[in-house]
Short mmCIF file of N, CA and C and ligand atoms in Angstrom, two decimals:
data_model
loop_
_atom_site.label_atom_id
_atom_site.label_comp_id
_atom_site.label_asym_id
_atom_site.label_seq_id
_atom_site.Cartn_x
_atom_site.Cartn_y
_atom_site.Cartn_z
N MET A 133 -20.07 -13.43 10.88
CA MET A 133 -19.21 -14.40 10.28
C MET A 133 -17.64 -14.53 10.92
N ALA A 134 -16.86 -15.77 11.15
CA ALA A 134 -15.95 -16.43 11.50
C ALA A 134 -14.67 -15.66 10.73
N LYS A 135 -13.87 -15.57 11.73
CA LYS A 135 -12.37 -14.74 10.90
C LYS A 135 -11.74 -15.69 10.53
N GLU A 136 -10.94 -15.74 9.67
CA GLU A 136 -9.65 -16.78 9.65
C GLU A 136 -8.84 -16.16 10.66
N ILE A 137 -7.93 -17.21 11.22
CA ILE A 137 -7.16 -17.38 12.19
C ILE A 137 -5.35 -17.03 11.79
N CYS A 138 -4.70 -16.27 12.09
CA CYS A 138 -2.91 -16.52 11.33
C CYS A 138 -2.73 -17.53 11.60
N VAL A 139 -1.93 -18.30 10.65
CA VAL A 139 -1.32 -19.24 11.02
C VAL A 139 0.17 -19.13 12.05
N ILE A 140 0.61 -18.46 12.20
CA ILE A 140 1.97 -17.84 12.53
C ILE A 140 1.36 -17.90 14.02
N CYS A 141 0.68 -16.68 14.76
CA CYS A 141 0.64 -16.39 16.09
C CYS A 141 -0.73 -16.40 16.20
N GLY A 142 -1.66 -17.04 15.69
CA GLY A 142 -3.25 -17.38 16.20
C GLY A 142 -4.12 -16.12 16.42
N LYS A 143 -3.46 -15.26 16.26
CA LYS A 143 -4.36 -14.16 15.82
C LYS A 143 -5.45 -13.92 15.08
N GLU A 144 -6.65 -13.29 15.27
CA GLU A 144 -7.36 -13.47 14.46
C GLU A 144 -7.62 -12.27 13.48
N THR A 145 -7.94 -12.46 11.84
CA THR A 145 -7.59 -11.48 10.94
C THR A 145 -8.61 -10.82 10.64
N PRO A 146 -8.49 -10.23 9.72
CA PRO A 146 -9.49 -9.05 9.58
C PRO A 146 -10.00 -9.60 8.21
N TYR A 147 -10.15 -10.97 7.57
CA TYR A 147 -10.51 -11.45 6.89
C TYR A 147 -11.56 -13.09 6.81
N ASP A 148 -12.88 -12.83 5.98
CA ASP A 148 -13.65 -14.29 6.28
C ASP A 148 -13.33 -14.88 5.46
N PHE A 149 -13.93 -16.18 6.47
CA PHE A 149 -13.37 -17.51 5.65
C PHE A 149 -13.83 -17.49 4.25
N GLU A 150 -14.75 -16.44 3.73
CA GLU A 150 -15.50 -16.49 2.48
C GLU A 150 -15.52 -15.82 1.75
N THR A 151 -14.14 -15.14 2.30
CA THR A 151 -13.23 -14.44 1.24
C THR A 151 -12.53 -14.74 0.47
N HIS A 152 -12.15 -14.36 -0.74
CA HIS A 152 -11.38 -14.80 -1.78
C HIS A 152 -10.23 -14.34 -1.55
N ILE A 153 -8.96 -15.30 -1.60
CA ILE A 153 -7.83 -14.94 -1.21
C ILE A 153 -7.47 -14.01 -2.54
N ASP A 154 -7.82 -13.73 -3.69
CA ASP A 154 -7.41 -12.79 -4.10
C ASP A 154 -7.87 -11.08 -3.55
N TYR A 155 -8.96 -11.28 -2.90
CA TYR A 155 -8.45 -10.18 -2.40
C TYR A 155 -8.15 -9.88 -0.91
N ARG A 156 -7.46 -11.24 -0.45
CA ARG A 156 -6.57 -10.69 1.06
C ARG A 156 -5.20 -10.66 0.47
N ILE A 157 -4.56 -10.26 1.79
CA ILE A 157 -3.30 -9.32 1.67
C ILE A 157 -3.05 -10.40 3.10
N GLY A 158 -1.68 -11.24 2.84
CA GLY A 158 -0.91 -11.80 3.74
C GLY A 158 -1.42 -13.18 3.26
N TYR A 159 -1.95 -13.82 2.70
CA TYR A 159 -2.22 -15.17 2.62
C TYR A 159 -1.23 -15.26 1.55
N VAL A 160 -0.44 -16.43 2.05
CA VAL A 160 0.45 -17.51 1.46
C VAL A 160 -0.43 -19.01 1.01
N GLU A 161 -0.18 -19.13 0.02
CA GLU A 161 -0.94 -19.97 -0.86
C GLU A 161 0.30 -21.53 -0.28
N GLY A 162 -0.40 -22.80 -0.02
CA GLY A 162 -0.34 -23.96 0.99
C GLY A 162 0.26 -23.81 2.54
N VAL A 163 0.25 -21.98 3.18
CA VAL A 163 0.02 -22.48 4.46
C VAL A 163 -0.99 -21.61 5.46
N GLY A 164 -1.43 -20.43 4.37
CA GLY A 164 -2.59 -20.03 5.03
C GLY A 164 -2.72 -18.35 5.16
N GLN A 165 -3.25 -17.89 6.12
CA GLN A 165 -3.70 -16.48 6.41
C GLN A 165 -2.40 -16.24 7.51
N LEU A 166 -1.95 -15.15 7.12
CA LEU A 166 -1.34 -14.48 7.98
C LEU A 166 -1.67 -13.06 8.21
N CYS A 167 -1.61 -12.75 9.75
CA CYS A 167 -2.07 -11.45 9.98
C CYS A 167 -1.08 -10.22 9.61
N GLY A 168 -1.27 -9.03 10.04
CA GLY A 168 -1.32 -7.83 9.32
C GLY A 168 0.89 -7.63 9.63
N LYS A 169 0.83 -7.98 11.11
CA LYS A 169 2.05 -8.44 11.35
C LYS A 169 3.04 -8.85 10.99
N CYS A 170 2.15 -10.23 11.38
CA CYS A 170 3.37 -11.25 10.72
C CYS A 170 3.84 -11.59 9.39
N SER A 171 2.65 -11.00 8.49
CA SER A 171 2.87 -10.69 6.68
C SER A 171 3.76 -9.97 6.69
N ARG A 172 4.30 -8.91 7.87
CA ARG A 172 5.09 -7.65 7.56
C ARG A 172 6.59 -8.19 7.78
N HIS A 173 7.19 -8.89 8.41
CA HIS A 173 8.25 -10.47 8.76
C HIS A 173 8.79 -11.04 7.72
N ASP A 174 7.46 -11.59 6.96
CA ASP A 174 7.82 -12.26 5.91
C ASP A 174 8.20 -11.60 4.95
N ASP A 175 9.82 -11.38 4.26
CA ASP A 175 10.18 -10.70 3.45
C ASP A 175 10.40 -11.71 2.37
N SER A 176 10.34 -12.56 1.94
CA SER A 176 10.70 -14.20 1.25
C SER A 176 10.39 -13.12 -0.34
N ASN A 177 9.29 -12.72 -0.11
CA ASN A 177 8.85 -12.79 -1.36
C ASN A 177 9.10 -10.76 -1.97
N SER A 178 9.35 -9.88 -0.87
CA SER A 178 9.96 -8.80 -1.91
C SER A 178 11.46 -8.35 -2.10
N THR A 179 11.50 -7.49 -2.59
CA THR A 179 12.74 -7.08 -3.58
C THR A 179 13.63 -5.81 -2.70
N ILE A 180 14.42 -5.63 -3.39
CA ILE A 180 15.47 -4.45 -3.24
C ILE A 180 15.69 -4.36 -4.51
N THR A 181 16.18 -3.07 -5.19
CA THR A 181 16.22 -2.23 -6.54
C THR A 181 18.14 -2.14 -6.02
N ILE A 182 18.75 -2.09 -7.06
CA ILE A 182 19.88 -1.53 -7.62
C ILE A 182 20.56 -1.60 -8.54
N SER A 183 21.16 0.04 -8.00
CA SER A 183 21.25 0.92 -9.92
C SER A 183 22.62 0.01 -10.66
N LYS A 184 22.06 0.17 -12.03
CA LYS A 184 22.85 -0.29 -12.84
C LYS A 184 24.29 -0.47 -12.43
N ASP A 185 24.52 1.10 -12.67
CA ASP A 185 25.84 2.44 -12.02
C ASP A 185 26.26 1.31 -11.25
N MET A 186 25.90 0.75 -10.49
CA MET A 186 26.91 0.15 -8.69
C MET A 186 27.28 -1.27 -10.08
N VAL A 187 26.62 -2.23 -10.54
CA VAL A 187 27.35 -3.12 -11.06
C VAL A 187 28.50 -2.72 -12.18
N LYS A 188 28.35 -1.98 -12.92
CA LYS A 188 29.20 -1.09 -13.78
C LYS A 188 30.90 -0.71 -12.32
N LYS A 189 30.33 -0.50 -11.45
CA LYS A 189 31.04 0.41 -10.46
C LYS A 189 32.22 -0.38 -9.47
N TYR A 190 31.35 -1.55 -9.01
CA TYR A 190 31.72 -2.44 -8.33
C TYR A 190 32.55 -3.93 -9.51
N PRO A 191 33.62 -3.98 -10.09
CA PRO A 191 33.85 -4.57 -10.74
C PRO A 191 34.20 -6.45 -9.96
N ASN A 192 34.45 -5.93 -8.78
CA ASN A 192 34.93 -7.55 -7.41
C ASN A 192 33.17 -7.64 -7.45
N ASP A 193 33.19 -9.20 -7.31
CA ASP A 193 31.82 -9.82 -6.66
C ASP A 193 31.36 -9.62 -5.32
N MET A 194 32.49 -9.71 -4.81
CA MET A 194 32.53 -9.33 -3.26
C MET A 194 32.35 -8.31 -2.99
N GLU A 195 33.21 -7.29 -3.05
CA GLU A 195 32.83 -5.76 -3.49
C GLU A 195 30.88 -5.50 -3.86
N LEU A 196 30.68 -5.90 -4.84
CA LEU A 196 29.85 -5.67 -4.89
C LEU A 196 28.48 -6.13 -4.25
N GLY A 197 28.35 -7.51 -3.76
CA GLY A 197 27.70 -8.57 -2.77
C GLY A 197 27.44 -7.65 -1.39
N GLU A 198 28.92 -7.05 -0.93
CA GLU A 198 28.77 -6.37 0.36
C GLU A 198 28.12 -4.95 0.06
N LYS A 199 28.14 -4.25 -1.37
CA LYS A 199 27.42 -3.28 -1.23
C LYS A 199 25.66 -3.41 -1.09
N VAL A 200 25.37 -4.72 -2.07
CA VAL A 200 23.96 -4.96 -2.09
C VAL A 200 23.14 -5.34 -0.69
N ARG A 201 24.14 -6.22 0.31
CA ARG A 201 23.92 -6.88 1.59
C ARG A 201 23.58 -5.45 2.61
N ILE A 202 24.94 -3.99 1.92
CA ILE A 202 24.55 -3.09 2.97
C ILE A 202 23.44 -2.04 2.91
N ILE A 203 22.29 -2.56 1.67
CA ILE A 203 22.01 -1.87 0.67
C ILE A 203 20.44 -3.06 1.56
N TYR A 204 20.27 -3.89 1.50
CA TYR A 204 19.21 -5.26 2.24
C TYR A 204 19.38 -4.79 3.67
N TYR A 205 20.61 -4.32 4.13
CA TYR A 205 20.42 -4.18 5.70
C TYR A 205 19.90 -2.72 5.87
N ASN A 206 19.87 -2.04 5.77
CA ASN A 206 19.64 -0.68 5.78
C ASN A 206 18.15 -0.27 5.22
N SER A 207 17.75 -1.55 3.93
CA SER A 207 16.36 -1.83 3.89
C SER A 207 15.15 -1.74 4.52
N LEU A 208 15.85 -2.54 5.89
CA LEU A 208 14.98 -3.58 6.41
C LEU A 208 14.58 -2.86 8.03
ZN1 LIG B 705 -0.01 -13.39 12.97
#
Protein backbone atom coordinates (compact mmCIF):
# COMPACT_ATOMS: atom_id res chain seq x y z
CA MET A 1 0.00 0.00 0.00
CA ALA A 2 1.27 3.47 -0.86
CA LYS A 3 2.43 5.64 2.02
CA GLU A 4 1.84 9.35 2.45
CA ILE A 5 4.87 11.51 1.74
CA CYS A 6 5.86 14.30 4.14
CA VAL A 7 4.94 17.66 2.57
CA ILE A 8 8.04 19.31 4.04
CA CYS A 9 10.95 16.92 3.63
CA GLY A 10 9.51 14.46 1.09
CA LYS A 11 10.24 11.39 3.19
CA GLU A 12 7.76 8.54 3.53
CA THR A 13 5.48 8.71 6.58
CA PRO A 14 4.11 5.68 8.43
CA TYR A 15 0.59 6.38 7.15
CA ASP A 16 -1.22 4.76 4.23
CA PHE A 17 -3.22 6.96 1.88
CA GLU A 18 -6.30 5.11 3.12
CA THR A 19 -5.74 5.93 6.80
CA HIS A 20 -8.32 8.45 7.97
CA ILE A 21 -6.80 11.75 9.15
CA ASP A 22 -8.45 11.30 12.55
CA TYR A 23 -6.12 8.35 13.14
CA ARG A 24 -2.94 10.15 12.13
CA ILE A 25 -0.41 12.27 13.97
CA GLY A 26 1.15 15.19 12.13
CA TYR A 27 -1.62 15.76 9.61
CA VAL A 28 -2.20 19.48 9.02
CA GLU A 29 -5.51 20.37 7.39
CA GLY A 30 -5.01 22.28 4.16
CA VAL A 31 -1.32 21.35 4.13
CA GLY A 32 -1.04 17.59 4.28
CA GLN A 33 0.88 14.92 6.12
CA LEU A 34 4.10 15.65 7.98
CA CYS A 35 6.58 13.01 9.10
CA GLY A 36 7.37 12.59 12.79
CA LYS A 37 10.47 14.74 12.60
CA CYS A 38 8.84 17.68 10.80
CA SER A 39 5.67 17.61 12.89
CA ARG A 40 7.71 17.89 16.06
CA HIS A 41 9.32 21.06 14.71
CA ASP A 42 5.95 22.63 14.12
CA ASP A 43 4.99 24.05 17.50
CA SER A 44 2.33 26.44 16.22
CA ASN A 45 -0.37 24.56 18.11
CA SER A 46 1.55 23.67 21.24
CA THR A 47 1.14 25.56 24.48
CA ILE A 48 3.10 26.58 27.53
CA THR A 49 1.54 27.06 30.93
CA ILE A 50 2.24 29.81 33.43
CA SER A 51 0.94 29.86 36.98
CA LYS A 52 -1.75 32.35 37.99
CA ASP A 53 0.64 33.45 40.74
CA MET A 54 3.06 34.71 38.11
CA VAL A 55 0.43 37.08 36.71
CA LYS A 56 -0.12 38.52 40.18
CA LYS A 57 3.59 38.53 41.07
CA TYR A 58 4.63 40.62 38.06
CA PRO A 59 2.28 43.61 37.71
CA ASN A 60 4.53 45.04 35.01
CA ASP A 61 3.54 43.60 31.62
CA MET A 62 7.08 43.85 30.27
CA GLU A 63 8.41 41.88 33.21
CA LEU A 64 5.68 39.27 32.92
CA GLY A 65 6.30 39.02 29.19
CA GLU A 66 9.98 38.45 29.80
CA LYS A 67 9.25 35.63 32.27
CA VAL A 68 6.81 34.03 29.83
CA ARG A 69 9.43 34.24 27.08
CA ILE A 70 12.06 32.63 29.31
CA ILE A 71 9.64 29.76 30.06
CA TYR A 72 8.98 29.44 26.32
CA TYR A 73 12.66 29.21 25.42
CA ASN A 74 13.33 26.76 28.25
CA SER A 75 10.53 24.56 26.91
CA LEU A 76 12.18 24.14 23.48
ZN1 LIG B 1 9.29 15.48 7.07
